[in-house]
Structures are given as structure tokens and as C-alpha cells.
Coordinates of C-alpha atoms in Angstrom, one line a residue:
M14 CA 46.2 -62.0 -82.4
L15 CA 49.1 -62.7 -84.5
K16 CA 50.9 -59.4 -84.3
T17 CA 50.2 -59.2 -80.9
L18 CA 51.7 -62.7 -80.0
L19 CA 54.6 -61.6 -82.2
R20 CA 55.0 -58.6 -80.5
V21 CA 55.6 -60.7 -77.4
R22 CA 57.7 -62.9 -78.5
M23 CA 60.1 -60.6 -79.9
A24 CA 59.5 -58.9 -77.1
A25 CA 61.5 -61.3 -75.2
L26 CA 63.8 -62.5 -77.2
L27 CA 65.2 -58.9 -77.2
A28 CA 65.1 -59.0 -73.4
A29 CA 67.4 -62.6 -73.7
F30 CA 70.1 -60.4 -76.0
T31 CA 70.0 -57.8 -73.9
G32 CA 69.4 -58.3 -70.2
Q33 CA 66.4 -56.8 -69.6
S34 CA 65.0 -57.3 -66.9
R35 CA 61.0 -57.3 -66.1
K36 CA 60.1 -56.0 -62.9
R37 CA 63.2 -53.9 -63.0
K38 CA 63.4 -52.4 -67.0
N39 CA 64.3 -48.9 -66.0
Q40 CA 66.9 -49.7 -63.9
T41 CA 68.5 -51.6 -67.0
K42 CA 68.8 -49.3 -69.9
G43 CA 72.0 -49.0 -69.1
K44 CA 73.1 -52.6 -68.9
A45 CA 70.8 -53.2 -72.0
A46 CA 73.4 -51.7 -73.4
G47 CA 76.9 -53.3 -72.4
Y48 CA 75.0 -56.5 -73.1
A49 CA 74.4 -55.0 -76.5
F50 CA 77.8 -54.4 -76.6
L51 CA 78.9 -57.3 -75.9
M52 CA 77.3 -58.6 -77.4
L53 CA 78.2 -57.5 -80.5
Y54 CA 81.4 -57.4 -80.0
C55 CA 81.2 -62.0 -79.2
F56 CA 79.2 -61.5 -82.8
C57 CA 82.2 -60.1 -85.1
A58 CA 85.4 -62.0 -83.1
F59 CA 82.9 -65.5 -84.9
V60 CA 82.1 -63.3 -87.8
F61 CA 86.5 -62.8 -88.3
L62 CA 87.0 -66.5 -87.4
F63 CA 84.8 -67.4 -90.5
Y64 CA 86.2 -65.0 -92.4
T65 CA 90.1 -66.4 -91.7
S66 CA 88.2 -70.3 -93.2
F67 CA 85.9 -68.4 -95.7
S68 CA 89.4 -66.2 -97.1
Q69 CA 90.9 -69.2 -98.1
L70 CA 88.1 -70.6 -99.9
A71 CA 87.8 -68.2 -102.1
A72 CA 91.9 -67.3 -103.0
A73 CA 91.4 -71.4 -104.1
F74 CA 87.8 -72.1 -104.9
F75 CA 86.7 -69.3 -107.6
P76 CA 90.2 -68.9 -109.8
A77 CA 90.5 -72.3 -110.6
G78 CA 85.7 -71.6 -111.4
L79 CA 84.7 -73.3 -108.1
G80 CA 82.4 -71.0 -106.6
W81 CA 79.8 -73.2 -107.0
L82 CA 81.3 -75.4 -104.3
Y83 CA 82.4 -72.1 -101.7
F84 CA 78.4 -71.0 -101.6
A85 CA 78.0 -74.9 -100.5
M86 CA 80.2 -75.1 -98.2
F87 CA 78.8 -72.1 -97.2
A88 CA 74.5 -73.5 -97.0
I89 CA 75.9 -76.6 -95.1
M90 CA 77.6 -73.9 -92.7
A91 CA 75.2 -71.9 -91.8
F92 CA 73.0 -75.0 -91.1
A93 CA 74.5 -77.1 -89.0
L94 CA 75.9 -73.9 -87.8
M95 CA 71.7 -72.6 -87.8
F96 CA 70.3 -76.1 -86.8
I97 CA 72.9 -76.4 -83.9
G98 CA 71.9 -73.0 -82.6
S99 CA 67.4 -73.9 -82.0
V100 CA 67.4 -77.1 -82.0
F101 CA 67.4 -77.6 -78.7
T102 CA 65.5 -74.1 -78.1
A103 CA 62.8 -75.3 -81.0
K104 CA 62.6 -78.3 -78.6
S105 CA 61.5 -76.0 -75.4
Q106 CA 59.4 -73.6 -76.3
L107 CA 57.8 -74.8 -79.7
F108 CA 56.6 -79.0 -77.8
E109 CA 57.4 -77.9 -73.9
A110 CA 56.6 -74.3 -73.5
K111 CA 55.5 -73.8 -69.9
D112 CA 52.2 -71.2 -70.9
N113 CA 51.2 -73.8 -73.3
E114 CA 48.0 -74.7 -72.6
L115 CA 47.5 -71.4 -70.9
L116 CA 47.5 -70.5 -74.6
L117 CA 45.1 -72.8 -75.5
S118 CA 43.0 -71.9 -73.4
M119 CA 42.3 -69.0 -75.2
P120 CA 40.5 -67.6 -78.0
V121 CA 43.8 -68.0 -80.3
P122 CA 44.4 -70.3 -82.9
P123 CA 47.1 -72.9 -82.3
G124 CA 48.0 -72.4 -85.4
M125 CA 49.4 -68.2 -84.8
I126 CA 50.8 -69.5 -81.5
L127 CA 52.4 -72.0 -83.3
L128 CA 53.5 -69.2 -85.9
S129 CA 54.6 -67.1 -83.3
R130 CA 56.8 -69.4 -82.1
M131 CA 58.2 -70.7 -85.2
A132 CA 58.9 -66.5 -85.6
A133 CA 61.1 -66.4 -82.7
L134 CA 63.3 -69.0 -83.7
L135 CA 63.3 -68.0 -87.8
A136 CA 64.8 -64.4 -85.6
M137 CA 67.4 -66.5 -83.9
N138 CA 67.9 -68.5 -87.5
F139 CA 69.1 -65.5 -89.4
V140 CA 71.0 -64.4 -86.0
F141 CA 73.5 -67.3 -86.8
E142 CA 73.0 -67.4 -89.8
L143 CA 75.2 -63.6 -91.0
V144 CA 77.6 -65.0 -88.7
V145 CA 78.7 -66.1 -91.5
A146 CA 76.8 -64.7 -94.3
L147 CA 78.4 -61.8 -93.8
P148 CA 82.2 -62.8 -93.7
V149 CA 81.3 -65.5 -96.8
F150 CA 80.5 -62.0 -99.0
V151 CA 83.0 -60.2 -97.6
S152 CA 85.3 -63.0 -98.9
W153 CA 82.8 -63.0 -102.6
L154 CA 83.6 -59.5 -103.2
Q155 CA 87.9 -59.5 -102.3
Y156 CA 88.2 -63.4 -105.2
G157 CA 85.9 -64.3 -106.6
G158 CA 84.0 -60.8 -109.1
A159 CA 80.9 -61.2 -107.4
S160 CA 77.8 -59.9 -110.9
G161 CA 74.9 -57.7 -109.7
A162 CA 72.4 -61.2 -110.3
G163 CA 75.3 -63.6 -108.8
I164 CA 75.0 -61.0 -105.5
L165 CA 70.9 -61.6 -106.0
A166 CA 70.5 -64.9 -105.6
F167 CA 73.2 -64.6 -102.8
V168 CA 69.9 -62.1 -101.0
V169 CA 67.3 -64.3 -101.8
I170 CA 69.4 -67.5 -100.1
V171 CA 70.4 -65.8 -97.1
L172 CA 66.4 -65.5 -96.6
V173 CA 64.8 -68.7 -97.4
L174 CA 68.2 -70.9 -95.8
P175 CA 66.7 -70.7 -92.7
L176 CA 63.5 -71.2 -93.4
F177 CA 64.8 -74.4 -94.5
S178 CA 67.0 -75.0 -90.9
L179 CA 63.9 -73.8 -88.9
A180 CA 61.7 -76.5 -90.4
V181 CA 64.6 -79.4 -90.4
S182 CA 65.5 -78.4 -86.5
C183 CA 61.2 -77.9 -85.8
L184 CA 61.4 -81.8 -86.8
F185 CA 63.6 -83.6 -85.1
A186 CA 63.4 -81.1 -81.5
W187 CA 59.5 -83.4 -82.1
L188 CA 61.1 -86.4 -82.4
V189 CA 63.2 -86.1 -79.4
S190 CA 60.9 -84.9 -77.0
L191 CA 58.5 -88.0 -77.8
I192 CA 61.7 -90.1 -77.4
T193 CA 63.2 -88.2 -74.9
S194 CA 60.2 -88.4 -73.0
R195 CA 59.6 -91.7 -72.0
M196 CA 63.5 -91.7 -70.8
R197 CA 63.9 -91.3 -66.8
N198 CA 67.0 -88.7 -67.0
T199 CA 66.6 -86.6 -70.2
T200 CA 68.5 -83.7 -69.2
A201 CA 71.8 -85.8 -69.8
I202 CA 70.0 -87.0 -72.9
T203 CA 69.5 -83.4 -74.3
T204 CA 73.4 -82.2 -73.1
A205 CA 75.4 -84.6 -74.8
L206 CA 73.5 -84.7 -78.3
S207 CA 73.8 -80.5 -78.0
V208 CA 77.8 -81.8 -76.7
V209 CA 77.6 -84.2 -79.7
F210 CA 76.6 -81.8 -82.9
M211 CA 77.5 -79.3 -81.0
L212 CA 82.0 -81.0 -81.1
A213 CA 81.0 -82.0 -85.2
Y214 CA 80.4 -78.9 -85.6
F215 CA 83.7 -77.9 -84.6
L216 CA 85.8 -80.4 -86.1
F217 CA 84.9 -79.8 -88.9
C218 CA 85.1 -76.0 -88.6
F219 CA 88.8 -76.6 -87.3
R220 CA 89.6 -78.8 -90.2
M221 CA 87.8 -77.5 -93.7
N222 CA 91.8 -75.0 -93.9
S223 CA 92.6 -79.2 -94.5
Y224 CA 89.8 -80.4 -96.7
V225 CA 90.7 -77.2 -99.3
T226 CA 92.6 -79.3 -101.6
Q227 CA 90.8 -82.0 -101.5
L228 CA 87.4 -79.8 -102.3
A229 CA 89.4 -78.5 -105.1
A230 CA 90.6 -81.7 -106.7
N231 CA 87.8 -84.0 -105.5
G232 CA 85.0 -80.7 -107.9
A233 CA 82.9 -83.5 -110.3
V234 CA 82.3 -86.6 -107.2
I235 CA 81.7 -83.5 -105.0
A236 CA 79.0 -82.3 -106.9
D237 CA 77.3 -85.9 -106.8
A238 CA 77.4 -86.1 -102.6
L239 CA 76.4 -82.5 -102.8
G240 CA 72.4 -83.4 -104.2
A241 CA 70.4 -80.2 -103.9
A242 CA 73.3 -77.9 -102.6
V243 CA 74.7 -78.0 -105.4
W244 CA 71.7 -75.7 -107.0
L245 CA 73.0 -73.3 -103.9
G246 CA 75.9 -72.4 -105.2
R247 CA 75.7 -72.6 -108.5
A248 CA 72.9 -70.3 -108.2
A249 CA 74.7 -67.9 -106.6
A250 CA 78.4 -68.5 -107.8
N251 CA 76.6 -67.4 -112.0
G252 CA 73.2 -66.0 -111.2
S253 CA 71.3 -69.0 -112.5
L254 CA 67.3 -67.6 -112.3
A255 CA 66.4 -71.6 -112.7
D256 CA 68.5 -73.1 -110.2
L257 CA 67.7 -70.1 -108.0
G258 CA 64.4 -71.9 -108.4
L259 CA 65.2 -75.0 -106.8
T260 CA 67.1 -73.7 -104.4
L261 CA 63.4 -72.4 -103.4
L262 CA 61.6 -74.7 -104.6
W263 CA 63.3 -77.0 -101.8
T264 CA 63.7 -74.3 -98.7
L265 CA 60.7 -73.8 -99.3
L266 CA 58.4 -76.7 -99.7
P267 CA 59.5 -78.5 -96.6
F268 CA 58.6 -75.6 -94.3
A269 CA 55.2 -75.6 -95.7
L270 CA 54.8 -78.8 -95.4
A271 CA 56.8 -78.7 -92.4
Y272 CA 54.3 -76.0 -90.1
V273 CA 51.2 -77.6 -91.7
L274 CA 51.8 -80.8 -90.4
L275 CA 53.2 -79.8 -86.7
N276 CA 50.0 -77.9 -87.4
R277 CA 47.8 -80.8 -87.8
S278 CA 48.9 -82.1 -84.9
F279 CA 49.9 -79.3 -83.0
I280 CA 47.1 -79.4 -79.6
R281 CA 47.5 -83.5 -79.0
I282 CA 51.3 -82.4 -78.9
V283 CA 51.6 -80.5 -75.9
T284 CA 48.4 -81.6 -74.2
T285 CA 49.2 -85.0 -74.2
R286 CA 51.5 -87.1 -71.0
R287 CA 53.0 -89.7 -71.6
G288 CA 53.6 -92.7 -70.0
Q289 CA 57.1 -91.9 -67.5
I290 CA 59.4 -94.9 -67.2
K291 CA 58.3 -95.9 -63.1
V292 CA 59.9 -96.3 -60.5
Q293 CA 59.4 -99.2 -58.0
Y294 CA 59.3 -98.6 -54.1
E295 CA 62.0 -99.1 -51.7
K296 CA 62.2 -99.0 -48.4
K297 CA 65.4 -97.6 -47.1
A298 CA 66.1 -96.6 -43.8
M299 CA 67.0 -92.1 -44.3
R300 CA 70.3 -90.9 -43.6
T301 CA 71.3 -87.7 -41.9
S302 CA 74.5 -85.5 -43.2
S303 CA 76.3 -82.2 -42.8
Q304 CA 74.6 -79.5 -44.2
N305 CA 78.0 -78.6 -46.7
A306 CA 77.1 -82.7 -48.0
A307 CA 72.7 -81.5 -48.6
L308 CA 74.0 -78.5 -49.4
Y309 CA 76.5 -79.8 -52.3
R310 CA 73.7 -82.1 -53.2
R311 CA 71.0 -79.8 -53.7
E312 CA 73.7 -77.3 -56.8
L313 CA 74.0 -80.5 -58.2
A314 CA 70.1 -81.5 -58.7
R315 CA 70.0 -78.6 -59.7
L316 CA 73.1 -78.2 -62.7
T317 CA 71.8 -81.7 -63.7
S318 CA 68.5 -81.1 -64.0
S319 CA 69.1 -78.5 -66.4
S320 CA 70.8 -79.0 -69.8
G321 CA 71.2 -75.1 -70.9
Y322 CA 73.4 -74.7 -67.1
M323 CA 75.2 -77.8 -67.7
L324 CA 76.4 -76.8 -71.5
N325 CA 76.7 -73.4 -71.7
A326 CA 78.8 -73.2 -67.7
G327 CA 80.5 -76.9 -68.3
L328 CA 81.2 -77.1 -71.9
G329 CA 85.3 -75.5 -71.5
L330 CA 85.7 -79.0 -69.3
V331 CA 85.0 -81.4 -72.3
F332 CA 87.3 -79.5 -74.1
E333 CA 89.6 -80.3 -71.3
L334 CA 89.3 -84.0 -72.0
V335 CA 89.5 -83.6 -75.2
L336 CA 92.7 -81.5 -75.3
A337 CA 94.2 -84.2 -73.1
V338 CA 93.6 -86.8 -75.0
L339 CA 95.5 -84.9 -77.8
A340 CA 98.1 -84.2 -75.5
I341 CA 98.5 -87.5 -75.2
V342 CA 97.9 -89.1 -79.0
K343 CA 99.6 -85.5 -80.7
R344 CA 102.8 -86.3 -78.4
Q345 CA 105.4 -86.6 -81.2
E346 CA 103.3 -83.6 -83.2
L347 CA 104.7 -81.6 -80.2
L348 CA 108.4 -82.5 -79.5
A349 CA 108.9 -82.1 -83.5
A350 CA 107.5 -78.6 -83.3
L351 CA 109.5 -77.7 -80.0
T352 CA 112.6 -79.4 -80.7
A353 CA 112.2 -77.3 -84.6
I354 CA 111.8 -73.9 -83.0
P355 CA 114.2 -73.3 -79.8
D356 CA 112.5 -69.9 -78.4
L357 CA 108.5 -72.5 -78.7
R358 CA 111.2 -74.6 -76.4
E359 CA 112.4 -72.4 -73.5
A360 CA 108.8 -70.4 -74.0
A361 CA 106.9 -74.1 -73.9
A362 CA 105.7 -73.6 -69.9
P363 CA 104.4 -70.0 -69.7
I364 CA 102.9 -70.5 -73.7
L365 CA 101.1 -73.9 -72.0
L366 CA 99.7 -71.5 -69.1
L367 CA 98.8 -69.5 -70.8
A368 CA 96.2 -71.9 -73.2
C369 CA 95.3 -73.9 -70.1
M370 CA 94.3 -70.9 -68.2
M371 CA 92.5 -70.1 -71.4
V372 CA 90.3 -72.5 -71.6
S373 CA 89.9 -73.6 -68.2
G374 CA 88.3 -69.8 -68.4
M375 CA 85.0 -70.9 -70.7
V376 CA 84.2 -73.3 -67.1
F377 CA 81.6 -70.9 -65.7
F378 CA 79.2 -72.3 -62.8
T379 CA 79.0 -69.9 -60.8
A380 CA 78.4 -67.7 -62.7
S381 CA 74.8 -68.2 -63.3
S382 CA 74.0 -70.6 -60.1
V383 CA 72.9 -66.8 -58.1
S384 CA 70.7 -66.3 -60.3
L385 CA 69.2 -69.4 -61.2
E386 CA 68.2 -69.4 -58.1
G387 CA 65.1 -67.7 -59.2
K388 CA 61.6 -66.7 -57.9
Y389 CA 63.2 -69.3 -55.9
Y390 CA 64.7 -67.9 -54.0
W391 CA 62.8 -67.4 -51.0
I392 CA 63.5 -71.4 -50.4
V393 CA 67.1 -71.3 -49.8
R394 CA 66.7 -68.0 -47.8
S395 CA 64.4 -69.1 -45.6
M396 CA 66.7 -72.1 -45.1
P397 CA 68.4 -72.1 -41.4
V398 CA 72.1 -72.3 -43.0
K399 CA 74.5 -68.9 -42.9
S400 CA 74.8 -67.2 -46.3
E401 CA 78.3 -68.0 -46.3
K402 CA 77.3 -72.1 -46.4
I403 CA 75.2 -71.3 -49.3
L404 CA 77.8 -69.2 -51.0
Q405 CA 79.8 -72.1 -50.4
A406 CA 78.4 -74.8 -51.4
K407 CA 77.7 -73.0 -54.4
L408 CA 82.6 -73.1 -55.0
N409 CA 82.4 -76.1 -53.5
L410 CA 80.5 -78.3 -57.0
S411 CA 82.0 -76.1 -59.5
N412 CA 85.7 -77.1 -58.1
S413 CA 84.4 -80.2 -57.9
L414 CA 83.5 -80.3 -61.4
S415 CA 86.1 -78.6 -62.4
A416 CA 89.8 -79.3 -60.5
G417 CA 90.3 -82.2 -62.8
P418 CA 89.9 -81.8 -66.0
A419 CA 92.0 -78.7 -66.0
L420 CA 94.0 -80.4 -64.3
L421 CA 94.6 -83.6 -66.2
M422 CA 95.1 -81.2 -69.4
M423 CA 98.0 -79.9 -67.9
L424 CA 99.8 -82.9 -66.8
A425 CA 99.0 -84.3 -70.3
A426 CA 100.1 -81.2 -72.2
A427 CA 103.7 -81.1 -69.2
L428 CA 103.9 -84.7 -69.8
A429 CA 103.9 -84.8 -73.9
L430 CA 106.3 -81.5 -74.0
Q431 CA 108.3 -83.4 -71.5
L432 CA 108.9 -80.1 -68.6
P433 CA 110.8 -79.9 -65.6
A434 CA 109.6 -81.7 -63.1
A435 CA 110.0 -78.5 -61.0
E436 CA 108.5 -76.6 -64.0
T437 CA 105.9 -79.1 -63.8
V438 CA 105.0 -79.1 -60.3
L439 CA 104.1 -75.0 -60.8
L440 CA 101.8 -75.8 -63.0
L441 CA 100.0 -77.7 -61.4
A442 CA 99.6 -75.5 -58.8
C443 CA 99.2 -72.4 -61.2
Q444 CA 96.2 -74.4 -62.5
L445 CA 94.2 -75.2 -59.5
L446 CA 94.7 -71.8 -58.6
F447 CA 93.2 -69.9 -61.3
V448 CA 90.1 -72.0 -61.8
L449 CA 89.4 -71.6 -58.1
L450 CA 89.6 -67.8 -58.7
T451 CA 88.1 -68.1 -62.0
A452 CA 85.0 -70.3 -59.1
N453 CA 85.3 -66.6 -57.2
V454 CA 85.4 -64.1 -59.8
G455 CA 82.3 -65.6 -60.7
L456 CA 80.5 -65.8 -58.2
V457 CA 81.8 -61.8 -56.8
E458 CA 80.0 -60.7 -60.4
D459 CA 76.8 -62.4 -60.0
L460 CA 76.4 -61.3 -56.3
R461 CA 77.5 -58.2 -57.7
H462 CA 74.7 -58.3 -61.1
C463 CA 72.5 -60.8 -60.4
N464 CA 69.3 -61.5 -62.6
L465 CA 66.8 -62.8 -59.6
D466 CA 63.2 -61.9 -62.5
W467 CA 64.7 -64.1 -65.7
I468 CA 61.7 -64.7 -68.4
N469 CA 63.9 -67.5 -70.1
E470 CA 66.6 -69.7 -68.1
T471 CA 69.2 -69.2 -71.0
Q472 CA 69.2 -65.7 -70.2
A473 CA 71.0 -66.7 -66.3
A474 CA 72.9 -69.5 -67.4
K475 CA 74.2 -68.2 -70.8
Q476 CA 73.6 -64.1 -71.4
G477 CA 73.3 -63.1 -67.6
A478 CA 75.3 -60.4 -66.9
G479 CA 77.7 -61.8 -64.6
V480 CA 78.7 -65.1 -66.8
L481 CA 79.8 -61.7 -70.1
L482 CA 81.7 -60.4 -67.3
S483 CA 83.5 -63.9 -65.8
M484 CA 84.3 -64.6 -68.8
L485 CA 85.6 -61.1 -70.0
L486 CA 88.1 -61.1 -67.0
N487 CA 89.0 -64.3 -67.0
F488 CA 90.2 -63.5 -70.9
G489 CA 92.3 -60.4 -69.8
F490 CA 93.6 -61.5 -67.3
V491 CA 95.4 -64.1 -68.9
V492 CA 96.2 -61.8 -72.6
A493 CA 97.3 -59.4 -69.8
V494 CA 99.6 -62.2 -68.3
G495 CA 101.0 -63.1 -71.7
A496 CA 101.3 -59.4 -72.7
L497 CA 103.4 -58.9 -69.5
Y498 CA 105.9 -62.2 -69.8
F499 CA 106.2 -62.2 -73.1
F500 CA 106.4 -57.8 -73.2
L501 CA 109.1 -57.2 -69.9
L502 CA 110.0 -60.6 -68.2
T503 CA 111.3 -62.7 -71.1
N504 CA 114.8 -62.0 -70.4
L505 CA 113.9 -61.2 -67.3
M506 CA 114.1 -63.8 -64.9
P507 CA 113.9 -67.6 -65.2
T508 CA 110.4 -69.8 -66.7
A509 CA 110.6 -71.7 -62.9
A510 CA 110.9 -68.1 -61.7
F511 CA 108.0 -66.6 -63.7
L512 CA 106.2 -69.2 -62.9
G513 CA 106.3 -69.0 -58.9
L514 CA 105.6 -65.0 -59.3
M515 CA 102.1 -66.7 -60.8
L516 CA 101.4 -69.1 -58.5
A517 CA 102.2 -66.2 -56.2
L518 CA 99.7 -63.7 -57.9
L519 CA 97.3 -66.5 -58.7
A520 CA 97.2 -67.2 -54.3
I521 CA 96.8 -63.8 -53.9
L522 CA 94.7 -62.9 -56.4
Y523 CA 92.0 -66.2 -54.5
A524 CA 92.9 -64.3 -51.1
L525 CA 90.9 -61.6 -51.8
T526 CA 88.0 -62.1 -53.6
A527 CA 87.2 -65.2 -51.7
R528 CA 87.2 -62.5 -48.4
W529 CA 84.7 -60.2 -50.0
I530 CA 83.1 -64.1 -50.6
K531 CA 82.6 -64.2 -47.3
T532 CA 82.4 -60.6 -45.8
R533 CA 80.6 -58.4 -48.1
G534 CA 79.2 -61.3 -50.1
A535 CA 77.4 -62.9 -48.0
K536 CA 76.3 -59.9 -47.3
R537 CA 75.1 -59.0 -50.5
F538 CA 73.4 -62.2 -51.0
E539 CA 71.4 -62.3 -48.2
T540 CA 70.4 -58.2 -49.9
L541 CA 68.9 -59.6 -52.8
R542 CA 65.5 -58.1 -54.6

């Protein structure tokens, strides 16, 4: 029985990473290969990013005899990434899965159901951990002089650390599920917690290089603060069997306790109908609205009902607002950098445009908006509304949410850099057109690679072909424009002329994509299966 449940869970997990459709398996082999390649590319990109940080840590710590601190930092970084990546998935998969009651009605022991779900989460944790573990291991071999006993201890640590992270994630997810079950807007709360966790993790990653000197100078004090993580660090750095045994104790024991606790109360947790906040009905006059307004509210309701959709599609908005604040706070540092490098000052406007377009390219509301219709696609098709209006509503939602933060980020940066008024106006116009263009590109790609029979909502919102291709096209466009400017146009035209050329190019691309959506895109929407 457990073998069957595990096979089902692993098949669902594999489908999530390959974009496999439940109904069109024979038609998605090529897409699955493309998904796998894109996932591998993203995996390698993150591995490289972690390598740039841990190589510096290894070069600083191992010569100073602080190898244990290096591996303690690895444990902390890997645990944080696994926790953030799996805690809300654990909440939905363990306690809010739609098939819990169906499985409990079958002659299947609840412990087997729980164990199979935890195994799928454990496989996810291993993937997250490898993103950190691989660059840590390579940097260790380069700078640390690894021993056989140390390598063996490190392998054991890599195998058991996800168990500890899974135990903490499951218990925290149970607590969040218990709290949010008594609240009204659980989606907003889940999204807010996810954003806070991710921003805290990214902030720590970006500032990790500045911590190297402090860590190296205060090793003894940090050892007392880290506690159990010191055992893990010493086990890998020194190959100590005693420290490895203590590491196994504090990683395996919490997992066993979490499983026993959840197993004993699994049925009660997933079948209890907790009270919701009651809303008293108030008699109000009914109001009518236009088709466009009604469709817009429908798209907004769909967005706000899914924390996964909001988080994966709109995380770039958070980065835009953060960067706008940083541009104001760090204004003097930016001006000092421009003053120190004359060539950088001359290219400030093009660099700013490329950077802001790169950040705005991380917003993907339209890239999964059609696929997320899912099994309810027939409802929107049965409405007496033109397909063109339905698609335009998806664009209107994306543009209304994306334009403001993008323009604010651009304006704050331009004012902080004290750019001329003409260049600032051109930058704002280019930024606005780029936002409109990326919304069109996302909708085009989602219509061309739509998947209405996804297994999990996250598969459409995060791993859909429309999202991946839109991201690659947006980033590829920015890279191509940057290469064109710095290798060909730097000395051929002034900055204002380049920005004018960019504005014309963006306008042409926007017009072409908008025409495709109104013609071929609308017809394609009507024939989706």
C-alpha cells in the first residue's frame, strides 16, 4: 500500500517539474524535455549564485581554522531554503489536500497516507538542499583540503538534514493551518508570511559577504550562539564521529517525534471543521456594472483567492517597491559611485533602464492566467462575452497592478541619480511600454502553451510553459538590448537618441503582440481543450 501511495506522489511531483498533462501524456513528451532543460538551467543558475558566496567563505574560513563555521553556515542556509520552499506546500498537501477524506474512506492506514505525503515533501527538500550543498562541496574541495572521513560525514549530513527541516516545516504548517482556519482572508496571510520569509532569506544572502569578516573575527562567540549547528560543522570539518552522532540525534529525533505526533492526530486534523468568522448579512441595493468591470473583478477575485498565484506572479512587485525605497535611502552612495566613474555616469540612463526592465520582467500575471482557468474554463466560455474582452480583462489586471510599482521604481532611481528631465521622461515612457509588452508576451505564451488539466495549481502558476518562456523572453530581450547598446551604439548616438530608439522598438513590439492577441489569440482561446 505504501509503495502505491509513494508511486502516485512521486508521479505527481515529477509532473509538476515537467509540466506533464494528465490527459495528453503522449503529446507532452517534447514539452517535458523542454521543462526538464529549463528546470536544470534554473538549478544550475542558483548553484552558481551560491558558489560565488561560499567560495569566498571557504577562502576566508578554512585558512583561519574555522571550517566548522563554514559547514554551520551551510546548514543554516540550506535549512532556511528548505523551510521556506516547503512550509506552505506542507500546509496544503498535508492538512488541506482535497483527496484526504477520499483516501481516509479507503482501507488505507492514516499513517501510510501521512508518510507518503511527507516523502514527497522530503524529495522537494532534497532538491532545495542540493542547490546549496553542491557549491558548498566544490568550494570545500578547492580551499579546505577535504578528508575521507569529512566527506563521509558531509554526505550523511546532506541525507539527514532534510528530515529535520521537514519536521519543522510540518509542525509550523500545522500551526499556520490551525491559526488561519479561524480567519477570513487566509490567502493574504499566507502570501504575506511567504513574502516576509523570502525577503528575509534574500536579505541574508545578499549581505552574507559583509558578514565574512565579522564571523571570522568572532568565531568563539558565534560557536556559543549556534549551539547544535556546531556539532554538524565539526563533524564535516574534522570527520568527528562523536559530533556526527550528536548531529544524527538532533536531526532524526525531531522527525520521528513530528511523525508520531501528526500520525496520532492526522484524522482529527484533516476532518475537523473549525469555525469560521461569521459575517452578518446586510441588505444593500444591487448595483450593475459594465462587462469590462465585471470581468476585471472576476480576474482580481481569482488572483486574491490563490496565495501561490499571487506569490509566484507578483513577487517582482515587492522587489520593485523595495528597490524604490533603496534608491532613496542609498542616494548618496549611488551618486558617489557615478562621480567616481565618469564612464558609468555617461551610461547611467541606459544601465538604469536595463536594470529596471530586468526587475519588471519578473512579474508574470498573464503568463498563467489562461491556464489557471483549469476545469472551470467552460464557465468563462459560456458567458455571453467576446473572447477579446475576456483576454483584455486579464491584461487590464496585470497592467493595473504592475505599472505603478514599476514607474515608482524608475522615478525614484532617476531622481536619486539626478538624471536630466528629458531622459527621465523617456525612461518612464520606456518602462511603461515594457510593462505593457511583458503582459502581452505572457498572455501570448500562455495561449500558445496552455495547460488546462494541471494536477496542482502551482504547476500552472509557477512551472507552466507560459511562465518559463515569458521569463526567458523578457530576460533575453533585456540582455540583447544591453549587448546592442554597449557593443555597438555607445559611441554612435547620444543617450536621448538611444532611449528614443528603445521607445519606438517597444511600441512596435507592443502593437504586434496586441494585434496577435485580438486576432489569432482570441481564436485560439475559443478552441482550447
